[in-house]
Coordinates of C-alpha atoms in Angstrom, one line a residue:
M299 CA 41.9 15.5 16.6
R300 CA 44.1 13.5 14.2
A301 CA 43.0 13.8 10.6
R302 CA 43.0 10.0 10.1
D303 CA 40.4 9.6 12.7
G304 CA 37.8 11.4 10.6
L305 CA 35.0 13.6 11.7
Q306 CA 33.3 11.8 14.6
H307 CA 29.8 13.1 15.7
R308 CA 29.5 14.3 19.2
E309 CA 26.4 16.2 19.8
N310 CA 27.9 19.2 21.8
I311 CA 31.5 19.3 20.5
I312 CA 32.8 21.0 17.5
E313 CA 35.1 18.8 15.4
A314 CA 37.1 19.2 12.2
C315 CA 38.6 17.1 9.5
V316 CA 40.5 17.4 6.2
I317 CA 38.9 16.4 2.9
Q318 CA 41.4 15.5 0.1
A319 CA 41.2 14.3 -3.5
R320 CA 43.8 13.7 -6.3
Q321 CA 41.1 13.5 -9.0
P322 CA 38.0 15.5 -9.7
L323 CA 35.2 14.1 -7.6
T324 CA 31.5 14.9 -8.0
L325 CA 28.7 13.9 -5.6
P326 CA 25.4 14.9 -7.0
R327 CA 23.3 14.2 -3.9
M328 CA 25.0 14.8 -0.6
P329 CA 22.7 15.3 2.4
V330 CA 24.0 17.6 5.1
F331 CA 22.9 16.5 8.6
A332 CA 25.0 19.0 10.7
N333 CA 25.8 22.6 9.9
T334 CA 29.2 22.6 8.4
L335 CA 31.8 25.2 7.5
C336 CA 34.4 24.5 4.9
R337 CA 37.5 26.3 3.6
V338 CA 39.4 25.1 0.6
R339 CA 43.2 25.0 0.9
Q340 CA 44.0 23.8 -2.6
G341 CA 41.8 23.5 -5.7
E342 CA 38.2 24.5 -6.0
K343 CA 34.8 23.4 -4.7
R344 CA 31.6 23.7 -6.7
L345 CA 28.2 23.5 -5.2
Q346 CA 24.9 22.9 -6.9
W347 CA 21.8 23.8 -4.9
E348 CA 18.3 24.0 -6.5
D349 CA 19.0 25.9 -9.7
R350 CA 22.2 27.7 -8.6
E351 CA 25.8 26.8 -9.0
M352 CA 28.4 28.4 -6.7
R353 CA 32.2 28.2 -6.7
A354 CA 34.7 28.6 -3.9
G355 CA 38.5 28.6 -3.6
P356 CA 40.9 29.5 -0.7
G357 CA 39.4 33.0 -0.5
H358 CA 35.9 31.8 0.5
L359 CA 34.2 30.2 3.4
I360 CA 31.6 27.6 2.4
L361 CA 28.4 27.3 4.3
M362 CA 26.7 23.9 4.3
P363 CA 23.4 24.2 6.2
A364 CA 21.8 21.2 8.0
G365 CA 18.8 19.8 6.2
R366 CA 20.0 20.6 2.7
E367 CA 21.0 18.2 -0.1
L368 CA 23.7 19.6 -2.2
G369 CA 25.6 18.7 -5.3
I370 CA 29.3 18.9 -4.6
S371 CA 32.4 18.8 -6.9
N372 CA 35.9 18.8 -5.4
L373 CA 38.4 19.8 -8.1
P374 CA 42.2 19.6 -7.7
G375 CA 44.2 22.7 -8.3
R376 CA 47.3 23.3 -10.4
H377 CA 49.5 21.2 -8.2
G378 CA 47.2 18.2 -8.7
H379 CA 45.5 18.0 -5.3
Y380 CA 42.3 19.1 -3.7
S381 CA 42.4 19.8 0.1
A382 CA 39.9 21.5 2.4
D383 CA 39.2 21.9 6.1
A384 CA 35.6 21.1 7.3
V385 CA 34.2 22.0 10.7
T386 CA 30.8 20.8 12.0
V387 CA 28.8 23.0 14.4
P388 CA 26.3 20.8 16.3
L389 CA 22.7 21.9 16.5
P390 CA 22.7 22.7 20.3
I391 CA 25.6 25.2 19.7
M392 CA 23.8 26.8 16.8
R393 CA 20.7 27.2 18.9
G394 CA 22.7 28.7 21.7
F395 CA 24.3 31.2 19.3
S396 CA 20.9 32.1 17.8
A397 CA 19.4 32.7 21.3
R398 CA 22.4 34.8 22.5
Y399 CA 22.5 37.0 19.5
S400 CA 18.8 37.0 18.5
Q401 CA 18.5 40.8 18.2
L402 CA 21.7 41.1 16.2
I403 CA 20.5 38.3 13.9
L404 CA 17.2 40.1 13.3
S405 CA 18.8 43.4 12.6
S406 CA 21.3 41.8 10.1
R407 CA 18.7 40.1 8.1
S408 CA 17.9 43.2 6.1
V409 CA 21.3 42.8 4.4
S410 CA 21.5 39.0 4.6
T411 CA 22.5 37.0 1.5
T412 CA 21.6 33.4 0.6
D413 CA 25.0 32.6 -0.9
L414 CA 26.7 29.4 0.4
C415 CA 30.1 30.5 -0.8
V416 CA 31.0 33.7 0.8
P417 CA 34.2 35.8 0.6
L418 CA 36.4 35.7 3.6
D419 CA 37.0 39.1 5.1
T420 CA 39.8 39.8 7.6
H421 CA 37.8 39.2 10.8
T422 CA 36.2 36.0 9.6
A423 CA 39.6 34.6 8.4
Q424 CA 41.1 35.4 11.8
A425 CA 38.3 33.8 13.7
W426 CA 38.5 30.7 11.4
D427 CA 42.2 30.3 12.0
Q428 CA 41.7 30.5 15.8
L429 CA 38.9 28.0 15.6
L430 CA 41.0 25.5 13.7
A431 CA 44.0 26.0 16.0
A432 CA 41.8 25.4 19.1
I433 CA 40.4 22.1 17.5
H434 CA 43.8 20.9 16.5
A435 CA 45.2 21.6 20.0
N436 CA 42.3 19.6 21.5
A437 CA 41.1 22.6 23.4
H438 CA 38.3 22.4 25.9
P439 CA 34.8 22.3 24.2
A440 CA 33.9 25.7 25.7
L441 CA 36.9 27.3 23.9
R442 CA 35.9 25.6 20.6
T443 CA 32.4 27.0 21.0
H444 CA 33.8 30.4 21.7
Y445 CA 35.9 30.5 18.5
A446 CA 33.1 29.0 16.4
E447 CA 30.7 31.7 17.7
A448 CA 33.3 34.3 16.7
V449 CA 33.2 32.9 13.1
L450 CA 29.3 32.9 13.2
L451 CA 29.2 36.4 14.6
S452 CA 31.6 37.7 11.9
L453 CA 29.4 36.1 9.2
C454 CA 26.3 37.6 10.8
L455 CA 27.8 41.1 10.9
S456 CA 28.7 40.9 7.2
G457 CA 25.2 39.6 6.3
H458 CA 26.4 36.1 5.3
A459 CA 25.1 33.9 8.1
G460 CA 21.5 33.6 6.9
P461 CA 21.7 30.1 5.4
L462 CA 23.0 28.6 8.6
L463 CA 20.4 30.3 10.8
T464 CA 17.2 29.4 8.9
G465 CA 15.0 27.0 10.8
R466 CA 14.3 23.6 9.3
N467 CA 10.9 23.1 11.0
D468 CA 11.4 19.4 11.4
P469 CA 12.7 18.9 15.0
L470 CA 11.7 15.3 15.2
C471 CA 13.8 14.5 12.1
E472 CA 16.7 16.3 13.7
R473 CA 16.4 14.3 16.9
V474 CA 16.3 11.0 15.1
Q475 CA 19.3 12.0 13.0
Q476 CA 21.2 13.0 16.1
L477 CA 20.6 9.7 17.7
V478 CA 21.7 7.7 14.7
M479 CA 24.7 9.9 14.1
G480 CA 26.0 9.1 17.6
S481 CA 26.1 5.3 16.9
P482 CA 25.5 4.6 13.2
E483 CA 26.6 1.0 13.7
R484 CA 23.9 0.2 16.2
D485 CA 21.0 -2.0 15.1
W486 CA 18.4 0.8 15.3
T487 CA 14.7 0.0 15.0
V488 CA 11.6 2.1 15.2
A489 CA 11.1 0.7 18.6
S490 CA 14.5 1.6 19.9
I491 CA 14.3 5.2 18.5
A492 CA 10.8 5.6 19.9
H493 CA 12.0 4.4 23.3
C494 CA 14.9 6.9 23.3
L495 CA 12.6 9.7 22.5
N496 CA 9.8 8.7 24.9
L497 CA 7.4 8.3 22.0
G498 CA 5.1 5.5 20.9
E499 CA 6.1 3.7 17.6
S500 CA 3.0 4.8 15.8
T501 CA 3.5 8.4 17.0
L502 CA 7.0 8.4 15.7
R503 CA 6.0 7.0 12.3
R504 CA 3.1 9.5 12.0
Q505 CA 5.1 12.6 13.0
L506 CA 8.0 11.7 10.6
A507 CA 5.5 11.1 7.8
N508 CA 4.0 14.5 8.6
E509 CA 7.4 15.9 8.0
G510 CA 7.7 14.1 4.7
D511 CA 10.3 11.6 6.0
S512 CA 10.5 8.1 7.4
F513 CA 12.7 6.2 9.9
R514 CA 14.2 4.0 7.3
N515 CA 15.1 6.9 5.0
I516 CA 16.8 8.8 7.9
L517 CA 18.7 5.7 9.0
E518 CA 20.1 4.9 5.6
G519 CA 20.8 8.6 4.8
V520 CA 22.8 9.1 8.0
R521 CA 24.7 5.8 7.6
L522 CA 25.7 6.5 4.0
A523 CA 26.7 10.1 4.8
T524 CA 28.8 8.8 7.7
A525 CA 30.4 6.2 5.4
L526 CA 31.2 8.9 2.8
Q527 CA 33.0 10.9 5.4
L528 CA 35.0 8.0 6.7
L529 CA 36.0 6.9 3.2
Q530 CA 37.2 10.5 2.5
T531 CA 39.0 11.2 5.7
T532 CA 40.4 7.8 7.0
S533 CA 42.3 4.9 5.6
R534 CA 40.0 2.3 7.1
P535 CA 39.2 -0.6 4.7
V536 CA 35.9 -0.5 2.9
G537 CA 34.6 -3.5 4.8
E538 CA 35.4 -2.0 8.1
V539 CA 33.7 1.3 7.1
A540 CA 30.6 -0.7 6.1
G541 CA 30.5 -2.4 9.6
A542 CA 31.1 0.9 11.4
C543 CA 28.0 2.3 9.6
G544 CA 25.7 -0.6 10.4
Y545 CA 26.1 -2.7 7.3
A546 CA 26.7 -6.4 7.9
S547 CA 27.4 -7.0 4.2
A548 CA 30.1 -5.0 2.5
S549 CA 28.6 -5.9 -0.9
R550 CA 25.2 -4.6 0.1
F551 CA 26.8 -1.5 1.5
A552 CA 28.6 -0.9 -1.9
V553 CA 25.3 -1.3 -3.8
R554 CA 23.5 1.2 -1.5
F555 CA 26.4 3.6 -1.6
R556 CA 26.5 3.6 -5.5
A557 CA 22.8 4.1 -5.6
R558 CA 23.1 7.2 -3.4
Y559 CA 26.3 8.8 -4.7
G560 CA 26.7 7.5 -8.2
L561 CA 30.0 5.7 -7.7
S562 CA 31.3 2.8 -5.7
P563 CA 33.3 3.1 -2.4
R564 CA 36.4 1.8 -4.2
A565 CA 36.0 4.4 -7.0
L566 CA 35.7 7.1 -4.4
R567 CA 38.8 6.0 -2.7
A568 CA 40.7 5.8 -6.0
A569 CA 40.0 9.6 -6.5
I570 CA 41.4 10.5 -3.1

């Protein structure tokens, strides 16, 4: 996949992109909708989660579990740049891995950690390099899955995979998110989502409310997260990004983006 194309969501295919910055960039509230693995090439990444702060450089693998909202800072290194590879592992692939290695996962939990920035050992680093090579070579999805599972397996054996394997207990939220992520530009409504999920509108609203969420919150969260990714990984104009994420008005998009991330789309671009 070409880096300029950004990280496109395809439910059963593992993708990668490169995140770059020329200036320090802090995003205090970044929702994570798909399990993501990240390795810094240059600079440092800092994560704030609950009351913890974690730091990672090139010698770490960063785990960003789906369903979390993290504070993230990307800090350029001594050469004036920040650069990192990010790989998303879709939910169906995570579930397949969990089912295939359930006994190993259970046995490894006695030594499992909750760190999101874990040191890269030799086996995990080799598996990571093979995974990136397969993605960049546009390898068959089955091969990508194979190498991604090698990374997960290595993390599991070292007791570091715990944060990625913890259930979120909100399957309906996940299903709605997956639908919107596939086509964030679509004019989604409660009715259209309910139809796709074979649910009644009132049932959809009620079950999301029981999970502490709402259709409107999920829709905007996914759209803004997609916009953040496109602004960071492509050169598409801000107005085009707004349209690709379902916003008919670029100015309204900018207002919502600033409210969510604390800076405007143009300020974000200026830091990259």
